[in-house]
């Protein structure tokens, strides 16, 4: 009935859309679509009623009605029912759910949700032990989501994009070379470079990117919660982004191979001796690849700490040092069959045309990216770009307003599960629905049976003892 | 990606004396001190110690994570931004620099002279057609060519091969670096990568083993200049054609004099006319494994169409170059390539600071430079018209 009043033109039975999702479209999903409502509503349901509402025939109806509301409050529920509500939302809505709680009664809910957050404190460590994240005060949730969660998403996406890009480029060059080496699986690099590339030369800078990168300051992140939306909309890493990354790798590998190929064609050194030999070609390609990857990292990193600088330039220096060492006389004398690239660096890298080729290749790989990104920022700026631009002009944002001392809030026991945008606290604080509490509260309170048996000595209000359900 | 300690901000440790037993909230600091003082004076040593420890821990918040710049992600950092003030002038500068370099490269490359003579003998009208039959041994053929202008010196002579995959993987690893370094033990037992060119049909070890050495190019050339109707030989310099590191470090002859003693019990590669110790009997520094023609061949090419340095023309009256006139090239045709549709050619070339003649680099620089300049103009137009507003 309530639902019919809220949304008169909706169908009687909830429409469930069966689809396939997932990486290779292997997972079957069922989605209940969101519907428009004429007005803003809230729903309060207690444990007794929820027991009926979660039955098979009614649960979709419950979900549909609940999703039409801005806020849903379930009070006096058992731990199992908490978990069931979370699972209902998880199953029929393709959203990410977060559950936060602090007591042992919240453990099942925390484990059921995608992300479980435990609050450590007076209720004990049960919630903390079973959660993905834990902290001591409820207000830290804001920082968890808006600052650290967002940074984590951005770092992960950048890391993945760069990792795929560098490995695809590195491998596709072999593919192009195969056409010119009789398809004999001849690698176009020195064997040592093949080993060291992923382990030593490019491993550490990307790790530093994934650990330290920030697009905006934490204060700016808190000031502009809209920055959170690209993460919700999957903007930075999806199938489309992955395909774009692969295309870019294709282009880079084509440039990285064919420019040296054309430049080395029938060329010799400036004293007439050979330079178009396999070892010099390999060294040329390796060097261009390393410089291009370093340049890409340079343009990808937004937050240059000293550690990032050290790792990036250090990797490049390590490449140069290791290459010169492995191509030197000393190691060759010890292991002639392993280091047979001897002399290549000295004979190849002192040629101006080699360096001109390297330079051309690197700029031809990097400049389109820079131009594309610049044009994108000018024509279709994302919220991130706008805030970064503002942050650069203004420095630190205005300080956050004074927060009340935390002791008062942490005495309240509470647990919450939510998966939608913030609802209206005013509706609840108007005390139209609550019978018991003399103190206004922002969210509903759920007391566990365990707690009710304890004397509430440090609460400033008295509470009528309710009969707890079995 | 992130350190887990950051999440556990302010995780409190439950003490037995708090919480559920109703003892209540933390004592206020003032109260703490007075209780501490009284307890110090009035309690037994054990009690004192415990109470002091408890209060010390309560005051210190031992589980609080570090509040350093590193752990709290407040490290000082440089935050560059892709602003128009950097990008557009950068593109213009790069574009202009590239155009300048491109022009220089193009002019340099155009001034390099190259003369190619294909002597494969594939067609009946070619002078070397009679030699192209593989069954004919020790064939000689002659090619004539004419130079209109002075071919500036020093002149370099290359032999070129096409459709020849020296970069094939199995072919390329078919050698024994220890043998070529002069290790006598490996003379008797060549490496397994040399198979099937490690031992001959009578199971005698081949030195130097492997397909790479076995397929060494063995055509020889003599250049004659026609002066007043008679042929005058142009002296060719076979020194200084291989890399210095190849000749002095990578390849070493075994430590025996005369060199032939080291090769006792071994045979020469199947396709070679002479053994390794007979490659140049006139010069001990050009014999054996350090023979420059051998070294040039062993440095395998990256691509299927390649050139390798054969000789240099540096002596006497040809130091300034080859004067204009008629020339005759006498070829000892030993190397057969028609079976795999390859081609052979002789190339005369001179050198510039950027190497041989390669127009590509100059043209590429010019193209990329102009594209940069065009892009910078486009970006300037976009920036001027569509600068995004600063409000959110």
Short mmCIF file of C-alpha atoms in Angstrom, two decimals, chain A:
data_model
loop_
_atom_site.label_atom_id
_atom_site.label_comp_id
_atom_site.label_asym_id
_atom_site.label_seq_id
_atom_site.Cartn_x
_atom_site.Cartn_y
_atom_site.Cartn_z
CA UNK A 1 0.00 0.00 0.00
CA UNK A 2 2.72 2.37 0.96
CA UNK A 3 4.50 1.58 -2.20
CA UNK A 4 1.47 2.20 -4.29
CA UNK A 5 1.09 5.58 -2.69
CA UNK A 6 4.71 6.44 -3.25
CA UNK A 7 4.86 5.41 -6.83
CA UNK A 8 1.40 4.91 -8.29
CA UNK A 9 2.41 4.13 -11.83
CA UNK A 10 4.77 1.33 -10.96
CA UNK A 11 3.95 -2.25 -11.83
CA UNK A 12 2.47 -4.55 -9.30
CA UNK A 13 5.19 -7.12 -9.26
CA UNK A 14 8.77 -5.98 -9.04
CA UNK A 15 10.62 -6.33 -12.31
CA UNK A 16 13.75 -8.35 -12.00
CA UNK A 17 16.23 -7.95 -14.80
CA UNK A 18 18.35 -11.00 -15.35
CA UNK A 19 21.63 -10.21 -16.92
CA UNK A 20 25.12 -11.47 -17.16
CA UNK A 21 27.94 -9.45 -15.81
CA UNK A 22 31.47 -9.93 -14.76
CA UNK A 23 34.70 -10.10 -16.64
CA UNK A 24 33.76 -12.64 -19.25
CA UNK A 25 30.07 -12.34 -18.77
CA UNK A 26 30.07 -15.48 -16.71
CA UNK A 27 28.24 -14.30 -13.64
CA UNK A 28 24.49 -14.26 -13.64
CA UNK A 29 22.99 -11.31 -11.90
CA UNK A 30 19.54 -10.21 -11.09
CA UNK A 31 18.80 -6.58 -10.71
CA UNK A 32 15.81 -4.76 -9.40
CA UNK A 33 15.72 -1.40 -11.05
CA UNK A 34 15.42 1.84 -9.15
CA UNK A 35 12.14 3.62 -9.69
CA UNK A 36 11.14 7.23 -9.45
CA UNK A 37 9.03 8.35 -6.57
CA UNK A 38 6.95 11.45 -6.09
CA UNK A 39 8.38 12.78 -2.89
CA UNK A 40 10.83 11.79 -0.24
CA UNK A 41 10.11 9.01 2.15
CA UNK A 42 11.71 7.08 4.93
CA UNK A 43 11.01 3.58 6.12
CA UNK A 44 11.15 2.21 9.64
CA UNK A 45 10.73 -1.45 10.25
CA UNK A 46 11.35 -3.41 13.39
CA UNK A 47 12.62 -6.91 13.86
CA UNK A 48 9.25 -8.62 14.18
CA UNK A 49 7.96 -7.19 10.93
CA UNK A 50 11.25 -7.74 9.19
CA UNK A 51 10.99 -11.42 9.94
CA UNK A 52 7.88 -11.55 7.78
CA UNK A 53 9.17 -9.11 5.20
CA UNK A 54 12.28 -11.12 4.50
CA UNK A 55 10.34 -14.17 3.50
CA UNK A 56 10.69 -15.35 -0.03
CA UNK A 57 7.51 -13.92 -1.43
CA UNK A 58 7.79 -10.57 0.22
CA UNK A 59 11.44 -9.73 0.14
CA UNK A 60 11.51 -8.24 -3.34
CA UNK A 61 8.58 -6.09 -2.38
CA UNK A 62 10.47 -4.97 0.69
CA UNK A 63 13.53 -4.18 -1.39
CA UNK A 64 11.59 -2.24 -3.91
CA UNK A 65 9.78 -0.20 -1.32
CA UNK A 66 12.90 0.36 0.68
CA UNK A 67 14.81 1.56 -2.33
CA UNK A 68 12.16 4.13 -3.04
CA UNK A 69 12.90 5.70 0.33
CA UNK A 70 15.72 8.02 1.16
CA UNK A 71 16.50 6.23 4.38
CA UNK A 72 15.57 2.92 5.86
CA UNK A 73 15.83 2.23 9.57
CA UNK A 74 15.63 -1.29 10.89
CA UNK A 75 15.44 -1.37 14.61
CA UNK A 76 15.35 -4.13 17.15
CA UNK A 77 16.71 -6.63 14.70
CA UNK A 78 18.71 -9.72 15.34
CA UNK A 79 22.20 -10.08 13.98
CA UNK A 80 20.98 -12.58 11.45
CA UNK A 81 18.39 -10.19 10.15
CA UNK A 82 21.00 -7.51 9.78
CA UNK A 83 23.01 -9.82 7.59
CA UNK A 84 19.92 -10.80 5.63
CA UNK A 85 19.05 -7.23 4.83
CA UNK A 86 22.57 -6.58 3.59
CA UNK A 87 22.52 -9.70 1.50
CA UNK A 88 19.19 -8.77 0.01
CA UNK A 89 20.59 -5.50 -1.20
CA UNK A 90 23.77 -7.15 -2.42
CA UNK A 91 21.98 -9.73 -4.44
CA UNK A 92 19.37 -7.68 -6.19
CA UNK A 93 21.12 -4.40 -6.64
CA UNK A 94 24.44 -4.27 -8.37
CA UNK A 95 25.95 -1.91 -5.85
CA UNK A 96 28.73 -2.05 -3.37
CA UNK A 97 27.56 -2.29 0.21
CA UNK A 98 29.32 -1.11 3.31
CA UNK A 99 28.45 -2.13 6.84
CA UNK A 100 29.81 -0.51 9.93
CA UNK A 101 29.27 -1.65 13.46
CA UNK A 102 30.94 -1.99 16.75
CA UNK A 103 29.40 -4.88 18.60
CA UNK A 104 29.46 -8.62 18.41
CA UNK A 105 25.92 -8.49 17.06
CA UNK A 106 27.19 -6.65 14.01
CA UNK A 107 29.68 -9.29 13.01
CA UNK A 108 27.38 -11.15 10.66
CA UNK A 109 26.33 -7.96 8.96
CA UNK A 110 29.92 -6.83 8.60
CA UNK A 111 30.89 -10.10 7.03
CA UNK A 112 27.91 -10.09 4.69
CA UNK A 113 28.61 -6.71 3.19
CA UNK A 114 31.25 -6.04 0.54
CA UNK A 115 33.15 -3.79 2.88
CA UNK A 116 32.93 -4.31 6.60
CA UNK A 117 34.08 -1.67 9.00
CA UNK A 118 34.45 -2.33 12.69
CA UNK A 119 34.59 0.24 15.41
CA UNK A 120 36.83 -0.69 18.25
CA UNK A 121 35.98 0.51 21.64
CA UNK A 122 33.63 -0.23 24.42
CA UNK A 123 31.81 -3.08 22.78
CA UNK A 124 34.92 -5.11 22.43
CA UNK A 125 37.04 -6.31 19.56
CA UNK A 126 34.64 -8.72 17.91
CA UNK A 127 33.59 -6.36 15.21
CA UNK A 128 37.16 -5.34 14.63
CA UNK A 129 38.41 -8.87 14.22
CA UNK A 130 35.92 -9.72 11.53
CA UNK A 131 36.06 -6.49 9.57
CA UNK A 132 38.07 -5.30 6.61
CA UNK A 133 38.84 -1.97 8.18
CA UNK A 134 38.60 -0.79 11.70
CA UNK A 135 38.99 2.42 13.58
CA UNK A 136 37.95 3.86 16.88
CA UNK A 137 35.35 6.45 16.07
CA UNK A 138 32.45 6.59 13.73
CA UNK A 139 33.44 9.94 12.30
CA UNK A 140 36.57 8.42 10.81
CA UNK A 141 34.31 6.80 8.24
CA UNK A 142 34.27 10.07 6.37
CA UNK A 143 38.03 10.02 6.01
CA UNK A 144 38.02 6.36 5.18
CA UNK A 145 35.74 6.87 2.24
CA UNK A 146 36.51 10.30 0.93
CA UNK A 147 40.23 10.40 1.45
CA UNK A 148 41.76 6.99 1.74
CA UNK A 149 39.22 5.02 -0.21
CA UNK A 150 39.36 7.47 -3.05
CA UNK A 151 43.13 7.60 -3.10
CA UNK A 152 43.27 3.85 -3.00
CA UNK A 153 40.98 3.59 -6.00
CA UNK A 154 42.96 6.10 -8.00
CA UNK A 155 46.27 4.50 -7.12
CA UNK A 156 45.04 1.05 -7.98
CA UNK A 157 43.71 2.17 -11.34
CA UNK A 158 46.86 4.03 -12.26
CA UNK A 159 48.99 1.14 -11.19
CA UNK A 160 47.00 -1.32 -13.27
CA UNK A 161 46.89 0.88 -16.33
CA UNK A 162 50.60 1.51 -16.24
CA UNK A 163 51.44 -2.13 -15.53
CA UNK A 164 49.39 -3.41 -18.43
CA UNK A 165 50.72 -0.68 -20.67
CA UNK A 166 54.37 -1.39 -20.00
CA UNK A 167 54.02 -5.11 -20.36
CA UNK A 168 51.94 -5.00 -23.50
CA UNK A 169 54.39 -2.62 -25.13
CA UNK A 170 57.35 -4.76 -24.14
CA UNK A 171 55.73 -7.85 -25.58
CA UNK A 172 54.15 -6.42 -28.70
CA UNK A 173 57.56 -5.29 -29.92
CA UNK A 174 58.50 -8.94 -30.14
CA UNK A 175 55.41 -9.51 -32.19
CA UNK A 176 56.45 -6.93 -34.76
CA UNK A 177 60.00 -8.24 -34.83
CA UNK A 178 58.73 -11.70 -35.60
CA UNK A 179 57.79 -10.54 -39.08
CA UNK A 180 61.42 -9.67 -39.69
CA UNK A 181 63.11 -12.59 -38.02
CA UNK A 182 61.48 -15.41 -39.85
CA UNK A 183 58.98 -16.05 -37.04
CA UNK A 184 61.67 -17.86 -35.18
CA UNK A 185 60.79 -16.54 -31.70
CA UNK A 186 63.95 -14.49 -31.63
CA UNK A 187 63.70 -12.04 -28.77
CA UNK A 188 64.48 -8.51 -29.73
CA UNK A 189 66.23 -7.73 -26.46
CA UNK A 190 69.25 -8.93 -24.61
CA UNK A 191 68.41 -11.93 -22.38
CA UNK A 192 69.44 -10.01 -19.29
CA UNK A 193 67.12 -7.18 -20.14
CA UNK A 194 64.27 -9.64 -20.53
CA UNK A 195 64.86 -10.78 -16.97
CA UNK A 196 65.55 -7.44 -15.41
CA UNK A 197 62.85 -5.39 -17.04
CA UNK A 198 59.96 -6.46 -14.88
CA UNK A 199 61.94 -7.25 -11.80
CA UNK A 200 64.33 -4.36 -11.47
CA UNK A 201 63.93 -1.59 -13.98
CA UNK A 202 60.20 -0.92 -13.89
CA UNK A 203 59.11 -2.59 -10.68
CA UNK A 204 59.97 0.03 -8.12
CA UNK A 205 58.67 3.27 -9.66
CA UNK A 206 55.24 1.81 -10.22
CA UNK A 207 55.23 0.57 -6.65
CA UNK A 208 56.00 4.07 -5.45
CA UNK A 209 53.17 5.36 -7.65
CA UNK A 210 50.78 2.91 -6.07
CA UNK A 211 51.84 3.83 -2.56
CA UNK A 212 52.19 7.57 -2.56
CA UNK A 213 50.20 9.09 -5.34
CA UNK A 214 47.51 11.59 -4.45
CA UNK A 215 45.55 13.60 -6.90
CA UNK A 216 44.34 16.16 -4.36
CA UNK A 217 45.18 16.89 -0.77
CA UNK A 218 43.19 15.20 1.97
CA UNK A 219 41.64 18.49 3.04
CA UNK A 220 40.46 19.17 -0.49
CA UNK A 221 39.09 15.64 -0.67
CA UNK A 222 36.99 16.26 2.39
CA UNK A 223 35.86 19.61 1.12
CA UNK A 224 34.65 18.31 -2.23
CA UNK A 225 32.90 14.99 -1.71
CA UNK A 226 31.91 15.05 -5.37
CA UNK A 227 35.43 13.82 -6.05
CA UNK A 228 34.17 10.45 -4.90
CA UNK A 229 31.85 10.03 -7.87
CA UNK A 230 34.40 8.93 -10.51
CA UNK A 231 35.08 5.90 -8.34
CA UNK A 232 31.40 5.05 -8.08
CA UNK A 233 30.98 5.40 -11.81
CA UNK A 234 33.96 3.18 -12.58
CA UNK A 235 35.59 5.92 -14.59
CA UNK A 236 39.22 5.09 -14.13
CA UNK A 237 39.40 1.40 -14.87
CA UNK A 238 36.80 -0.57 -16.77
CA UNK A 239 36.74 -2.73 -19.87
CA UNK A 240 36.70 0.37 -22.04
CA UNK A 241 39.68 1.85 -20.26
CA UNK A 242 41.53 -1.43 -20.56
CA UNK A 243 40.93 -1.60 -24.29
CA UNK A 244 42.13 1.98 -24.63
CA UNK A 245 45.24 1.03 -22.71
CA UNK A 246 45.90 -1.86 -25.06
CA UNK A 247 45.44 0.39 -28.07
CA UNK A 248 47.93 2.82 -26.65
CA UNK A 249 50.39 0.00 -26.09
CA UNK A 250 49.93 -1.04 -29.69
CA UNK A 251 50.73 2.42 -30.93
CA UNK A 252 53.74 2.76 -28.64
CA UNK A 253 55.12 -0.59 -29.65
CA UNK A 254 54.70 0.25 -33.34
CA UNK A 255 56.60 3.49 -32.88
CA UNK A 256 59.22 1.83 -30.69
CA UNK A 257 59.92 -0.82 -33.27
CA UNK A 258 59.45 0.75 -36.64
CA UNK A 259 61.28 4.00 -36.07
CA UNK A 260 64.53 2.22 -35.15
CA UNK A 261 63.86 -0.29 -37.91
CA UNK A 262 63.70 2.44 -40.50
CA UNK A 263 66.55 4.40 -38.98
CA UNK A 264 68.88 1.41 -38.83
CA UNK A 265 68.15 0.32 -42.35
CA UNK A 266 71.43 0.19 -44.26
CA UNK A 267 73.08 2.51 -41.78
CA UNK A 268 76.56 2.29 -40.38
CA UNK A 269 78.55 4.04 -37.70
CA UNK A 270 80.29 7.28 -38.35
CA UNK A 271 83.52 5.37 -39.00
CA UNK A 272 81.86 3.03 -41.46
CA UNK A 273 81.65 0.03 -39.17
CA UNK A 274 78.58 -2.01 -38.46
CA UNK A 275 75.72 -0.63 -36.43
CA UNK A 276 72.76 -2.48 -37.89
CA UNK A 277 73.70 -5.66 -36.14
CA UNK A 278 71.38 -7.55 -33.83
CA UNK A 279 73.06 -6.57 -30.59
CA UNK A 280 73.14 -2.87 -31.34
CA UNK A 281 69.54 -2.99 -32.49
CA UNK A 282 68.56 -4.72 -29.27
CA UNK A 283 70.37 -2.14 -27.21
CA UNK A 284 68.76 0.68 -29.10
CA UNK A 285 65.29 -0.74 -28.58
CA UNK A 286 65.93 -1.42 -24.92
CA UNK A 287 67.12 2.09 -24.27
CA UNK A 288 64.18 3.66 -26.07
CA UNK A 289 61.76 1.44 -24.21
CA UNK A 290 63.22 2.33 -20.83
CA UNK A 291 63.17 6.04 -21.57
CA UNK A 292 59.62 5.93 -22.90
CA UNK A 293 58.39 4.04 -19.84
CA UNK A 294 60.11 6.47 -17.52
CA UNK A 295 58.57 9.38 -19.38
CA UNK A 296 55.13 7.79 -19.10
CA UNK A 297 55.62 7.40 -15.39
CA UNK A 298 56.69 11.01 -15.23
CA UNK A 299 53.43 12.16 -16.75
CA UNK A 300 51.32 9.73 -14.77
CA UNK A 301 52.51 10.72 -11.32
CA UNK A 302 50.65 13.61 -9.81
CA UNK A 303 52.32 13.67 -6.42
CA UNK A 304 56.09 13.72 -6.57
CA UNK A 305 57.51 12.82 -3.19
CA UNK A 306 61.22 12.40 -2.74
CA UNK A 307 60.70 8.66 -2.79
CA UNK A 308 59.02 8.76 -6.19
CA UNK A 309 61.85 10.84 -7.60
CA UNK A 310 64.45 8.54 -6.16
CA UNK A 311 62.79 5.40 -7.47
CA UNK A 312 62.18 6.71 -10.95
CA UNK A 313 65.55 8.25 -11.62
CA UNK A 314 67.16 5.45 -9.67
CA UNK A 315 65.61 2.85 -11.94
CA UNK A 316 66.87 4.64 -15.00
CA UNK A 317 70.31 4.94 -13.44
CA UNK A 318 70.18 1.28 -12.50
CA UNK A 319 69.40 0.41 -16.08
CA UNK A 320 72.37 2.38 -17.34
CA UNK A 321 74.67 1.00 -14.68
CA UNK A 322 73.63 -2.61 -15.12
CA UNK A 323 73.75 -2.40 -18.88
CA UNK A 324 77.23 -1.00 -18.89
CA UNK A 325 78.34 -3.58 -16.35
CA UNK A 326 76.91 -6.51 -18.24
CA UNK A 327 78.38 -5.29 -21.47
CA UNK A 328 81.81 -4.68 -20.02
CA UNK A 329 84.95 -6.72 -20.27
CA UNK A 330 85.08 -7.96 -16.70
CA UNK A 331 81.95 -10.04 -16.68
CA UNK A 332 82.70 -11.35 -20.14
CA UNK A 333 86.03 -12.74 -18.98
CA UNK A 334 84.30 -14.62 -16.20
CA UNK A 335 81.33 -15.98 -18.13
CA UNK A 336 81.86 -15.73 -21.89
CA UNK A 337 78.72 -17.60 -22.86
CA UNK A 338 76.42 -15.55 -20.63
CA UNK A 339 77.60 -12.06 -21.41
CA UNK A 340 78.25 -12.16 -25.10
CA UNK A 341 76.84 -8.69 -25.68
CA UNK A 342 80.23 -7.35 -24.81
CA UNK A 343 81.29 -4.16 -26.44
CA UNK A 344 77.87 -3.27 -27.75
CA UNK A 345 77.27 -0.33 -25.47
CA UNK A 346 80.60 1.23 -26.26
CA UNK A 347 80.21 0.84 -29.98
CA UNK A 348 76.56 1.66 -30.34
CA UNK A 349 75.75 4.32 -27.78
CA UNK A 350 78.46 6.72 -28.83
CA UNK A 351 76.82 7.31 -32.17
CA UNK A 352 74.81 10.48 -32.71
CA UNK A 353 72.31 8.81 -35.02
CA UNK A 354 71.48 6.26 -32.33
CA UNK A 355 70.66 8.98 -29.84
CA UNK A 356 68.71 10.94 -32.41
CA UNK A 357 66.64 7.83 -33.05
CA UNK A 358 66.06 7.32 -29.34
CA UNK A 359 65.05 10.92 -28.92
CA UNK A 360 62.65 10.83 -31.82
CA UNK A 361 61.06 7.61 -30.62
CA UNK A 362 60.54 8.85 -27.08
CA UNK A 363 59.00 12.12 -28.09
CA UNK A 364 56.78 10.49 -30.67
CA UNK A 365 55.47 8.14 -27.97
CA UNK A 366 55.02 10.74 -25.28
CA UNK A 367 53.85 13.91 -26.99
CA UNK A 368 50.53 12.55 -28.28
CA UNK A 369 49.66 11.49 -24.73
CA UNK A 370 50.46 14.94 -23.38
CA UNK A 371 48.50 16.68 -26.12
CA UNK A 372 45.53 14.37 -25.71
CA UNK A 373 45.43 14.85 -21.99
CA UNK A 374 45.76 18.60 -22.27
CA UNK A 375 42.92 18.80 -24.77
CA UNK A 376 40.77 16.53 -22.64
CA UNK A 377 41.29 18.73 -19.61
CA UNK A 378 40.37 21.81 -21.58
CA UNK A 379 37.34 20.40 -23.35
CA UNK A 380 35.88 17.82 -20.95
CA UNK A 381 37.33 18.43 -17.52
CA UNK A 382 36.53 15.93 -14.84
CA UNK A 383 35.85 16.98 -11.29
CA UNK A 384 39.36 15.84 -10.40
CA UNK A 385 40.94 18.19 -12.89
CA UNK A 386 38.90 21.13 -11.70
CA UNK A 387 39.78 20.59 -8.06
CA UNK A 388 43.44 20.09 -8.88
CA UNK A 389 43.51 23.30 -10.81
CA UNK A 390 41.84 25.11 -7.93
CA UNK A 391 44.18 23.50 -5.42
CA UNK A 392 47.17 24.66 -7.35
CA UNK A 393 45.93 28.21 -7.34
CA UNK A 394 44.84 28.40 -3.74
CA UNK A 395 47.10 26.06 -1.81
CA UNK A 396 45.39 24.63 1.24
CA UNK A 397 41.64 24.92 1.61
CA UNK A 398 39.88 26.71 4.45
CA UNK A 399 40.25 24.81 7.70
CA UNK A 400 37.46 22.41 8.57
CA UNK A 401 34.92 23.57 11.15
CA UNK A 402 35.49 22.79 14.80
CA UNK A 403 34.34 19.34 15.71
CA UNK A 404 32.93 18.57 19.16
CA UNK A 405 35.18 16.51 21.43
CA UNK A 406 34.94 12.88 20.55
CA UNK A 407 34.21 11.41 23.97
CA UNK A 408 30.55 12.26 23.80
CA UNK A 409 29.89 10.43 20.58
CA UNK A 410 31.84 7.33 21.34
CA UNK A 411 29.68 6.53 24.33
CA UNK A 412 26.87 5.78 21.99
CA UNK A 413 26.68 2.28 20.69
CA UNK A 414 25.44 2.09 17.18
CA UNK A 415 25.74 0.10 14.02
CA UNK A 416 24.83 1.06 10.51
CA UNK A 417 24.62 -0.48 7.11
CA UNK A 418 24.10 1.67 4.09
CA UNK A 419 24.50 1.50 0.38
CA UNK A 420 22.86 4.62 -0.98
CA UNK A 421 23.41 8.30 -0.71
CA UNK A 422 22.87 9.86 2.64
CA UNK A 423 19.29 10.13 3.63
CA UNK A 424 17.61 12.69 5.81
CA UNK A 425 18.46 12.78 9.42
CA UNK A 426 15.82 15.44 10.05
CA UNK A 427 13.08 12.98 9.42
CA UNK A 428 14.35 10.85 12.21
CA UNK A 429 15.21 13.65 14.58
CA UNK A 430 11.72 15.01 14.40
CA UNK A 431 10.92 12.11 16.66
CA UNK A 432 7.79 11.28 14.82
CA UNK A 433 8.65 7.61 14.75
CA UNK A 434 10.53 7.08 17.95
CA UNK A 435 8.60 6.35 21.06
CA UNK A 436 11.29 5.87 23.59
CA UNK A 437 14.20 8.19 23.37
CA UNK A 438 14.10 11.54 25.04
CA UNK A 439 17.28 12.59 23.33
CA UNK A 440 17.24 13.33 19.60
CA UNK A 441 19.37 11.00 17.61
CA UNK A 442 20.60 11.23 14.06
CA UNK A 443 20.24 7.58 13.23
CA UNK A 444 18.30 4.75 14.66
CA UNK A 445 19.70 2.68 17.45
CA UNK A 446 19.83 -1.00 17.56
CA UNK A 447 20.49 -2.58 20.88
CA UNK A 448 21.67 -6.10 21.05
CA UNK A 449 20.19 -8.51 23.54
CA UNK A 450 23.59 -8.81 25.19
CA UNK A 451 23.91 -5.14 25.89
CA UNK A 452 20.47 -4.81 27.30
CA UNK A 453 21.38 -7.04 30.17
CA UNK A 454 24.19 -4.77 31.24
CA UNK A 455 23.68 -1.78 33.44
CA UNK A 456 23.87 1.37 31.39
CA UNK A 457 25.76 3.40 33.83
CA UNK A 458 27.39 5.84 31.47
CA UNK A 459 24.42 6.86 29.44
CA UNK A 460 22.91 10.13 30.38
CA UNK A 461 19.39 9.12 29.45
CA UNK A 462 17.31 6.35 30.84
CA UNK A 463 15.91 3.71 28.61
CA UNK A 464 12.85 1.62 29.04
CA UNK A 465 13.81 -1.97 29.12
CA UNK A 466 12.17 -3.70 26.19
CA UNK A 467 11.44 -7.33 25.81
CA UNK A 468 14.09 -8.60 23.53
CA UNK A 469 13.07 -11.01 20.84
CA UNK A 470 14.41 -14.51 20.83
#
